[in-house]
PDB file of C-alpha atoms in Angstrom:
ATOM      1  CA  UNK A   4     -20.234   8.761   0.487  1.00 41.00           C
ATOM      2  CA  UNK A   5     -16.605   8.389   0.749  1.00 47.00           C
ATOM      3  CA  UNK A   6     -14.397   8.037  -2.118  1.00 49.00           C
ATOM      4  CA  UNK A   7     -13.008   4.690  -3.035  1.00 51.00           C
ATOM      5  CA  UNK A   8      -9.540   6.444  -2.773  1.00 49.00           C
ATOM      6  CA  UNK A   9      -9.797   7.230   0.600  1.00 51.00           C
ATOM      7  CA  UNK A  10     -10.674   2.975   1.513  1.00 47.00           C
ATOM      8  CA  UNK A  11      -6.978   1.686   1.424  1.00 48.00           C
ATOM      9  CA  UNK A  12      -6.437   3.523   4.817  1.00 46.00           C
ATOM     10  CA  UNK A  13      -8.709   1.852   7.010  1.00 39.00           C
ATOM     11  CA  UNK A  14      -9.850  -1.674   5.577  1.00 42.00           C
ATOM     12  CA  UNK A  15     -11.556  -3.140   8.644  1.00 44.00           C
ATOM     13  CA  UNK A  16     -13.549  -0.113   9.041  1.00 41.00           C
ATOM     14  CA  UNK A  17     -14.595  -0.165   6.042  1.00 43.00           C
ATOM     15  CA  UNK A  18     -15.373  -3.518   5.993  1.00 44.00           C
ATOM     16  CA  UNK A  19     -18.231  -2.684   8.478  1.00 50.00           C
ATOM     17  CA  UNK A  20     -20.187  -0.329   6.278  1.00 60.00           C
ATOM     18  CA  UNK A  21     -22.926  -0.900   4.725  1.00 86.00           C
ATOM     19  CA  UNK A  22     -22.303  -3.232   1.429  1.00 94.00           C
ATOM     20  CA  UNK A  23     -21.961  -0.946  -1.738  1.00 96.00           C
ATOM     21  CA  UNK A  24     -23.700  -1.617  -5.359  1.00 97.00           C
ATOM     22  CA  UNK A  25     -21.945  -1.472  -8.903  1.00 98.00           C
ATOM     23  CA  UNK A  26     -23.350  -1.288 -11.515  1.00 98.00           C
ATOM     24  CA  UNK A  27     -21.451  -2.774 -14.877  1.00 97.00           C
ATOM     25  CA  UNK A  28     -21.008  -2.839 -18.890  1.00 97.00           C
ATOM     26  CA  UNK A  29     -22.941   0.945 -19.304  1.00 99.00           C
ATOM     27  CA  UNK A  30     -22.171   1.804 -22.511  1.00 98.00           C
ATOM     28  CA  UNK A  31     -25.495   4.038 -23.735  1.00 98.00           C
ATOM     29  CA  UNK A  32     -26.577   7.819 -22.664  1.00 98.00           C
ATOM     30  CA  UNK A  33     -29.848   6.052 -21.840  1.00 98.00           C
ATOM     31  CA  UNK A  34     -27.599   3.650 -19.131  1.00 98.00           C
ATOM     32  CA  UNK A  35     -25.784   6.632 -17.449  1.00 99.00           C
ATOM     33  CA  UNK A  36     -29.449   8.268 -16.956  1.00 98.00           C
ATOM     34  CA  UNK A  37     -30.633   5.443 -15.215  1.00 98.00           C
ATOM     35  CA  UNK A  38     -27.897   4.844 -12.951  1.00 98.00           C
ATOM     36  CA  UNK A  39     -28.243   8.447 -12.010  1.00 99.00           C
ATOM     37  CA  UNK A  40     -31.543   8.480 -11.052  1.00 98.00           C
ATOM     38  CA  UNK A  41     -30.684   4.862  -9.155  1.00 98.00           C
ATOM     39  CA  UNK A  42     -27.568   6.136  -7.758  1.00 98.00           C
ATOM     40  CA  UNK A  43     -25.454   3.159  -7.369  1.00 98.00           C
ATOM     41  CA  UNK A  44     -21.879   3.825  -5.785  1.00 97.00           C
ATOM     42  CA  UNK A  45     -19.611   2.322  -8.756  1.00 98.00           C
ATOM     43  CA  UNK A  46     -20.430   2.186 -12.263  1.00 98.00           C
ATOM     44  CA  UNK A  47     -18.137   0.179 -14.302  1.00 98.00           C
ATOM     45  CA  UNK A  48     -17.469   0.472 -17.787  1.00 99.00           C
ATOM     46  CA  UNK A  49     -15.692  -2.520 -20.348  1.00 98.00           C
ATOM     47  CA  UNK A  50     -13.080  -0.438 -22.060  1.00 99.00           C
ATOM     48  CA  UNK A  51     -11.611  -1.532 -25.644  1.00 97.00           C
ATOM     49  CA  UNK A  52     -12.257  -5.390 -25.068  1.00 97.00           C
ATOM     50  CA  UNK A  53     -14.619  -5.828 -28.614  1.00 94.00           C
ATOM     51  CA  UNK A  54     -14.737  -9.411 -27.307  1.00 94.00           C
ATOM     52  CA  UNK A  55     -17.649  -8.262 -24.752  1.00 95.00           C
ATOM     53  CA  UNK A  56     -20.927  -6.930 -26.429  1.00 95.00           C
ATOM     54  CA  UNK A  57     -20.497  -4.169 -23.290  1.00 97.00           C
ATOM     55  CA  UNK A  58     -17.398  -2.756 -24.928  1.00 97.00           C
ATOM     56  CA  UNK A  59     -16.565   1.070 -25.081  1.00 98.00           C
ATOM     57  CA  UNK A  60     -14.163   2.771 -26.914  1.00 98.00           C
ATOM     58  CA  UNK A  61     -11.784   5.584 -24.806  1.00 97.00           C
ATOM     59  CA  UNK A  62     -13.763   8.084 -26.576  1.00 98.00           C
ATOM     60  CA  UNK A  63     -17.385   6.862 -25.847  1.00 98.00           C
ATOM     61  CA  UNK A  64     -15.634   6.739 -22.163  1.00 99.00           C
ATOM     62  CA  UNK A  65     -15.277   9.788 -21.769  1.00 98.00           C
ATOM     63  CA  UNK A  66     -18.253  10.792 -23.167  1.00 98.00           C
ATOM     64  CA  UNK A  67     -20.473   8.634 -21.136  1.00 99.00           C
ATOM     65  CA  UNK A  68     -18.823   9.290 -17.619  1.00 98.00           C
ATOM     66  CA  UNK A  69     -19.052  13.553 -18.706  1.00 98.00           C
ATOM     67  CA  UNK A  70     -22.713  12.321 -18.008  1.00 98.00           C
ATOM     68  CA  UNK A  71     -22.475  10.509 -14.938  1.00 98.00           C
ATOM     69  CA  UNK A  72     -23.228  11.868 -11.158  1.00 98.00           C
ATOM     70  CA  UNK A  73     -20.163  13.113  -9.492  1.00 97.00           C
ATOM     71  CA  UNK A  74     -20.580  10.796  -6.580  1.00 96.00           C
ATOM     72  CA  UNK A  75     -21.354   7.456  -8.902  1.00 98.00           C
ATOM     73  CA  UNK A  76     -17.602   6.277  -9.151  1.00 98.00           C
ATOM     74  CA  UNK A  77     -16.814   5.803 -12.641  1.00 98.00           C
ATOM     75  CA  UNK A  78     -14.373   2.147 -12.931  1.00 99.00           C
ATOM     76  CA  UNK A  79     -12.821   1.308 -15.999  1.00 99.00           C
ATOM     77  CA  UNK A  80     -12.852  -2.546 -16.524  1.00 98.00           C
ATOM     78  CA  UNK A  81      -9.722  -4.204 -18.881  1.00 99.00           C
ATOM     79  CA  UNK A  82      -8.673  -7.133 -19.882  1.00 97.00           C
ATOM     80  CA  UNK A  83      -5.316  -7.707 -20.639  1.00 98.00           C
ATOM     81  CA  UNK A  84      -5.027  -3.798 -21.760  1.00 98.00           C
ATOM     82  CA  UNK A  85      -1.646  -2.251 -22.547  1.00 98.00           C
ATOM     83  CA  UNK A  86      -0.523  -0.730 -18.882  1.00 98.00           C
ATOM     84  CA  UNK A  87      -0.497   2.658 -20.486  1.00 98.00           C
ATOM     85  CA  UNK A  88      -4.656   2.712 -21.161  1.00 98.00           C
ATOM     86  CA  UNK A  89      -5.968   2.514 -17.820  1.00 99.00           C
ATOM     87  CA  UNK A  90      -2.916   4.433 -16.143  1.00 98.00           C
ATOM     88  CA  UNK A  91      -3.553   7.347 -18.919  1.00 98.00           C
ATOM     89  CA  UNK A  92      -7.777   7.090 -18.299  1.00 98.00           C
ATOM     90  CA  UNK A  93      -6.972   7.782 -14.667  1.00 98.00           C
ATOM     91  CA  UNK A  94      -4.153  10.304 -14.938  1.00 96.00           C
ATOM     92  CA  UNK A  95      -7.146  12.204 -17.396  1.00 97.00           C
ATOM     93  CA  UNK A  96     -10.023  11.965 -14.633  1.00 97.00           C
ATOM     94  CA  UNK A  97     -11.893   9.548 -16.844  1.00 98.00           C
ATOM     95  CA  UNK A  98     -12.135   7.136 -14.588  1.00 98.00           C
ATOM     96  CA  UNK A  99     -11.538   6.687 -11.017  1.00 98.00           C
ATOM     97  CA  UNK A 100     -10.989   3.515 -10.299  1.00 98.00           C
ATOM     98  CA  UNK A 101      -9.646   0.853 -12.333  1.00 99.00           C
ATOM     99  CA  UNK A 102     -10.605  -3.049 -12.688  1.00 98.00           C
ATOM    100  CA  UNK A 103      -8.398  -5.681 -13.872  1.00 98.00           C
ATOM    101  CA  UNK A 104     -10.200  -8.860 -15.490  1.00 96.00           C
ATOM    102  CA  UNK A 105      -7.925 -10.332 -17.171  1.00 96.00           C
ATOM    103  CA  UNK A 106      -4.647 -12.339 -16.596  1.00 96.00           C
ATOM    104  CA  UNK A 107      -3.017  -9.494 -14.994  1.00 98.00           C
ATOM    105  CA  UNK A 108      -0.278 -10.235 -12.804  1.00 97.00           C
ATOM    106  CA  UNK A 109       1.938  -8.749  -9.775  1.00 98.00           C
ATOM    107  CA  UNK A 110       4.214  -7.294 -12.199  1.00 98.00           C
ATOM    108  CA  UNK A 111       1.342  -5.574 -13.927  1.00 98.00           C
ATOM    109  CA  UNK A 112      -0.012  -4.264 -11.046  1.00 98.00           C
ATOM    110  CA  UNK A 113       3.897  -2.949 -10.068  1.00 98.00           C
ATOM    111  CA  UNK A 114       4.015  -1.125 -13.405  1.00 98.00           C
ATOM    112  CA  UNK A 115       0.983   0.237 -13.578  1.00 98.00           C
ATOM    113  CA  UNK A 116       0.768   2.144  -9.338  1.00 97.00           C
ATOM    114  CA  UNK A 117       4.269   3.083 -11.228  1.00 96.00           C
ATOM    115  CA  UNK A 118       2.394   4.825 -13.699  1.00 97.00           C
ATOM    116  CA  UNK A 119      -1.313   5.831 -11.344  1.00 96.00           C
ATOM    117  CA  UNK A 120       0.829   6.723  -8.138  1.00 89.00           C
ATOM    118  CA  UNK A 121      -1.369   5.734  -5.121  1.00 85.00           C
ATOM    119  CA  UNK A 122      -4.236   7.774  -5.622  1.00 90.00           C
ATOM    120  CA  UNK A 123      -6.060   5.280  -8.184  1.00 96.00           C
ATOM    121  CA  UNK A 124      -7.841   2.076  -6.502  1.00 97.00           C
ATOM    122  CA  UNK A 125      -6.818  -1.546  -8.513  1.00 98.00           C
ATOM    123  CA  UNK A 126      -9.261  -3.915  -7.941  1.00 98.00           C
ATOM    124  CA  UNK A 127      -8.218  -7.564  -9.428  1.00 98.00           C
ATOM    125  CA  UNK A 128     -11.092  -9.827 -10.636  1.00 97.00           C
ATOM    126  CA  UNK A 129     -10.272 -13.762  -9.726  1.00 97.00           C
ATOM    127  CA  UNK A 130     -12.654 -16.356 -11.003  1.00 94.00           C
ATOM    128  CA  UNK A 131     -13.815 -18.656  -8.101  1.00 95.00           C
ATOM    129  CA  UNK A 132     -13.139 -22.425  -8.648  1.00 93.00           C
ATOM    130  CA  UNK A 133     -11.259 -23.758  -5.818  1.00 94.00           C
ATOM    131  CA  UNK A 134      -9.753 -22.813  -2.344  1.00 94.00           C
ATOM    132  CA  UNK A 135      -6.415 -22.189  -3.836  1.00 95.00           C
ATOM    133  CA  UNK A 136      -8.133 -19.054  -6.298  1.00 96.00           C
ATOM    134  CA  UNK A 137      -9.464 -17.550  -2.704  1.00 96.00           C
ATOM    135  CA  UNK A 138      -5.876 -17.955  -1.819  1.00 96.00           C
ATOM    136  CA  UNK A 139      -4.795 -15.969  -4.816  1.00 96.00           C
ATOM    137  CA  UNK A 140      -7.269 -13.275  -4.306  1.00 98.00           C
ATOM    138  CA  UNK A 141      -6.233 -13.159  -0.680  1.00 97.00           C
ATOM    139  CA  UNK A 142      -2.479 -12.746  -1.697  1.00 97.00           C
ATOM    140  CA  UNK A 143      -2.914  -9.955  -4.013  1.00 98.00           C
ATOM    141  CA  UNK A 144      -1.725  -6.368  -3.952  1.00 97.00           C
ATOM    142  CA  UNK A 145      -4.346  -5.106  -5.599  1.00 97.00           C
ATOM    143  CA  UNK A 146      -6.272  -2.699  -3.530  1.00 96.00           C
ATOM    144  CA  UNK A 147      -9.467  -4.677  -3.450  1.00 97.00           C
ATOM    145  CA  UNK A 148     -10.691  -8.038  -5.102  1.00 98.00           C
ATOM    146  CA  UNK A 149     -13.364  -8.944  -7.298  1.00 98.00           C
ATOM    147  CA  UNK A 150     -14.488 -12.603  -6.754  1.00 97.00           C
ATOM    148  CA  UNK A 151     -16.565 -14.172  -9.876  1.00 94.00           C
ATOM    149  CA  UNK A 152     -17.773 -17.329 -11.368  1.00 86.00           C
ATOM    150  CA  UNK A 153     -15.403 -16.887 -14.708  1.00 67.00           C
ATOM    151  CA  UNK A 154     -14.556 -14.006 -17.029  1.00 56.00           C
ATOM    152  CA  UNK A 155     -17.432 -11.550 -16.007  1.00 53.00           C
ATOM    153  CA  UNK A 156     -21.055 -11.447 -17.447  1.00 51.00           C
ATOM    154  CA  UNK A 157     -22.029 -15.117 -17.149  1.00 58.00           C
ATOM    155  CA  UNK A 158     -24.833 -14.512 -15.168  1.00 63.00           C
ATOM    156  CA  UNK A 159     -23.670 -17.477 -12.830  1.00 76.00           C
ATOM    157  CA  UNK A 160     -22.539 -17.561  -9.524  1.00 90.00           C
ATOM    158  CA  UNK A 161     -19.370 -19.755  -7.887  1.00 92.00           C
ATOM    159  CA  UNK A 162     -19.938 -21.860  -5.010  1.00 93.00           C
ATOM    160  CA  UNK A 163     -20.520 -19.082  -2.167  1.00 95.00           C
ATOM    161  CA  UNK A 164     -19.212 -21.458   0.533  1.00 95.00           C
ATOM    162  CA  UNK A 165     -15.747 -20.940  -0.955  1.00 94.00           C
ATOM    163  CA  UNK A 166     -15.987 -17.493   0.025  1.00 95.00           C
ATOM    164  CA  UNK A 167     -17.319 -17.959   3.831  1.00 93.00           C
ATOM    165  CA  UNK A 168     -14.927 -16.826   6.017  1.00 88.00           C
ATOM    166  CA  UNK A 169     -13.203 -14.212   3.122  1.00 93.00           C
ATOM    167  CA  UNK A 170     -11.162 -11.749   5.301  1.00 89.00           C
ATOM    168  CA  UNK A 171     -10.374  -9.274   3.025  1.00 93.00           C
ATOM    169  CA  UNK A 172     -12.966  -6.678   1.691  1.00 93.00           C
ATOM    170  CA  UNK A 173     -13.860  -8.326  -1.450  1.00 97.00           C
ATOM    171  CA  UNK A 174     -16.790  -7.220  -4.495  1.00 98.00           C
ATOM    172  CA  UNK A 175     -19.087 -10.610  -5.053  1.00 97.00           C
ATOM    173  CA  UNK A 176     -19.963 -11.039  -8.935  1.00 96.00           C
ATOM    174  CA  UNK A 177     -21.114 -13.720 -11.083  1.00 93.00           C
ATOM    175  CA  UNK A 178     -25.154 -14.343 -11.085  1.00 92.00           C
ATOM    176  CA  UNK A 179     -26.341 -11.641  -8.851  1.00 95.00           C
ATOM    177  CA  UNK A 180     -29.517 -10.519  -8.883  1.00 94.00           C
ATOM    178  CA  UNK A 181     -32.964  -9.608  -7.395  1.00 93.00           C
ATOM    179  CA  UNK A 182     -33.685 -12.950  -6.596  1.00 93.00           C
ATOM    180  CA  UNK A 183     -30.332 -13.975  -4.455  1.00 94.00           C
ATOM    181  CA  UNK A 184     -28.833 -10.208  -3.610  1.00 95.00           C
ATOM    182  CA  UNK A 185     -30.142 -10.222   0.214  1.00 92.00           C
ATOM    183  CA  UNK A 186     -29.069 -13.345  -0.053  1.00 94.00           C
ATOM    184  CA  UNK A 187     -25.457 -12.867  -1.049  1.00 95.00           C
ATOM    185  CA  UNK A 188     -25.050 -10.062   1.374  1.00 94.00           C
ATOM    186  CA  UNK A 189     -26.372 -11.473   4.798  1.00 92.00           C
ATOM    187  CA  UNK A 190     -24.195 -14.938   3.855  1.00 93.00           C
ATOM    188  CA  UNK A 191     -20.765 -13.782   2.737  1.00 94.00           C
ATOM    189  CA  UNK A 192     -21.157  -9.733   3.835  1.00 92.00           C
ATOM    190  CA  UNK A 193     -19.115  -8.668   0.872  1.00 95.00           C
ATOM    191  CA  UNK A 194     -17.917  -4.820   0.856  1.00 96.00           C
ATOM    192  CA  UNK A 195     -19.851  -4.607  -2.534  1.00 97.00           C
ATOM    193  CA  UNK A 196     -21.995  -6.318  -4.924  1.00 98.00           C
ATOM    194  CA  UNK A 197     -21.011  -6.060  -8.768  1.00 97.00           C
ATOM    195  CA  UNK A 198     -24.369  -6.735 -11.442  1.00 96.00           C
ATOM    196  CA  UNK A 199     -24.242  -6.795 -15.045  1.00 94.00           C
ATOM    197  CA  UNK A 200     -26.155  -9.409 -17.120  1.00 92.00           C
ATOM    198  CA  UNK A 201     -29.061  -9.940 -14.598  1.00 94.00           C
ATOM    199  CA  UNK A 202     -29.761  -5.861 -15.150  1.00 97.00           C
ATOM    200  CA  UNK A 203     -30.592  -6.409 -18.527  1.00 96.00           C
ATOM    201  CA  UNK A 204     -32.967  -7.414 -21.261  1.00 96.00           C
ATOM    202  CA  UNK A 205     -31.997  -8.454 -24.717  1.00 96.00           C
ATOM    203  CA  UNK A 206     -28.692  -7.576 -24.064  1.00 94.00           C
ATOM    204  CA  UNK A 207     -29.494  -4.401 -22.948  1.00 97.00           C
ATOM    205  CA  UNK A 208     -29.609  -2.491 -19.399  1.00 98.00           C
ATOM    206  CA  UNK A 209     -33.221  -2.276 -18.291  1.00 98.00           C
ATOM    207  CA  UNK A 210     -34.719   0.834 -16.267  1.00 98.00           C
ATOM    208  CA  UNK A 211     -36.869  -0.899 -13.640  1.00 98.00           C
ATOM    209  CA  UNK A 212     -34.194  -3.570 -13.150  1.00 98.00           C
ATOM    210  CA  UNK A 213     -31.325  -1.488 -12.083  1.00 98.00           C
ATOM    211  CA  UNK A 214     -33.732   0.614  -9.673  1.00 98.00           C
ATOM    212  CA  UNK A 215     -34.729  -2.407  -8.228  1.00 97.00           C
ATOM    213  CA  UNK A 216     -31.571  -3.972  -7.509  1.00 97.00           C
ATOM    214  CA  UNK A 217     -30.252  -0.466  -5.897  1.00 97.00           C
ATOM    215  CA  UNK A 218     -33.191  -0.063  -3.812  1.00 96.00           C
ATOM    216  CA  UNK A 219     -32.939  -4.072  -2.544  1.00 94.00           C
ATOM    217  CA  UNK A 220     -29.301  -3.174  -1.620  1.00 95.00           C
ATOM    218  CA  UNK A 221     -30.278   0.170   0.231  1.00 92.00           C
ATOM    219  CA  UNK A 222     -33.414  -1.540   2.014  1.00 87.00           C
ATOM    220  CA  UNK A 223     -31.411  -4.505   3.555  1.00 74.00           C
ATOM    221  CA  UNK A 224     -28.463  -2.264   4.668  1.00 64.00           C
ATOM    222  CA  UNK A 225     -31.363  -0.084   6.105  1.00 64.00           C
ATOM    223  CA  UNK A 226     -32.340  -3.287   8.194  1.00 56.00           C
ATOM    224  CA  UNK A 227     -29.216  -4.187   9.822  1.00 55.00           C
TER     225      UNK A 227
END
C-alpha cells in the first residue's frame, strides 16, 4: 500500500487507484482491534475536541495508535486546535497524517507545513452546500480535501451532484454507508471514502459493521 506521504507527487495517478476506506472517531482498544482485523487504509482519530462524543485525549492517542497495524494510517482529526498540537503529534510519529475540520484557513495551513515540513499530508474538511464550497475545496493548499455534509458525524450526505465532475482527489464523507458506498464510489469515484456514525451502534463502533463496509469497498474495487 503506498504511504499517504508519498501521494502529493503524482495526483492523477493516484487518482486512478482503487478508492481507499477510512475509518473515523476510534477511540477504544476494542476499535483499534477491529480495524486491524478489517484493515482499512486510514484510521482517523478526533483529538482534544470534548465537543464530539469521539474525542481523545493526546495521551489516549498515543496509546491507541501503539496498537494499530503499521500499514493502517493513523490521521489525527482537529478542530480549530492550537497549530502546535497536530504539528507536535506528527513531529512524535503519533500520527501520520493530519485532518483539519474546523475553520482553518490558508494562513493556518502556512504555519503549520512551517512547523510539519512536507513530509506530513493536510487534508482540509469543507462542508458541501453550494458550488462556491466545491470552489473552496478546489482552491485549497491543503494536500487533499475532505468533502462533507457539515461538521463531521451527521450521518447525512450533501447533494452528490455538487461533486460530479470534482477534479481534484477528494475523501467523500457525510452519510456513508453499506447501503449507498458502491453507490458513492461508481458516481463521484472519490480517492477515498471516510465512515464514522453509520459504523456504529449506540454510539459505539460495531464489529460486523466496520468489516462489512471494508469488504464492500475491497469487492467493488475488485470489480472494476
Amino acid at each position: 500500500m503506498s504511504n499517504l506521504c508519498d501521494l502529493r507527487q503524482d495526483a492523477q495517478r493516484l487518482a486512478e487507484q482503487n478508492t481507499r476506506i477510512k475509518v473515523c472517531g476510534l477511540k477504544r482498544p476494542e476499535d483499534i482491534e477491529w480495524v486491524n482485523l478489517a484493515k482499512p487504509d486510514f484510521c482517523g482519530f478526533i483529538v482534544e475536541f470534548p465537543r464530539s462524543s469521539r474525542c481523545v485525549s493526546r495521551e489516549l492517542l498515543a496509546e491507541l495508535t501503539a496498537q494499530l497495524d503499521p500499514e493502517i494510517i493513523p490521521v489525527g482529526v482537529f478542530v480549530n486546535a492550537p497549530v502546535k498540537l497536530p504539528a507536535e503529534l506528527a513531529e512524535s510519529g503519533v500520527i501520520r497524517a493530519i485532518q483539519l475540520h474546523g475553520q482553518e484557513d490558508e494562513e493556518y495551513i502556512r504555519r503549520l507545513r512551517k512547523l510539519i515540513g512536507g513530509d506530513i499530508p493536510v487534508i482540509q474538511a469543507f462542508s458541501v452546500q453550494t458550488a462556491e464550497d466545491l470552489q473552496r475545496a478546489a482552491e485549497s493548499s491543503a494536500d487533499y480535501v475532505l468533502l462533507d455534509q457539515g461538521s463531521g458525524g451527521t450521518g447525512k450526505t450533501f447533494d452528490w451532484s455538487l461533486a460530479e465532475g470534482f477534479t481534484r482527489p477528494f475523501l467523500l464523507a457525510g452519510g456513508l454507508g453499506t447501503d449507498n458506498l458502491a453507490e458513492a464510489i461508481e458516481r463521484l469515484s472519490p480517492w477515498a471514502v471516510d465512515l464514522s456514525s453509520s459504523l456504529e451502534i449506540g454510539g459505539l463502533k460495531d464489529r460486523d459493521k466496520i468489516i462489512e463496509a471494508v469488504n464492500i469497498v475491497r469487492s467493488f474495487e475488485q470489480l472494476k
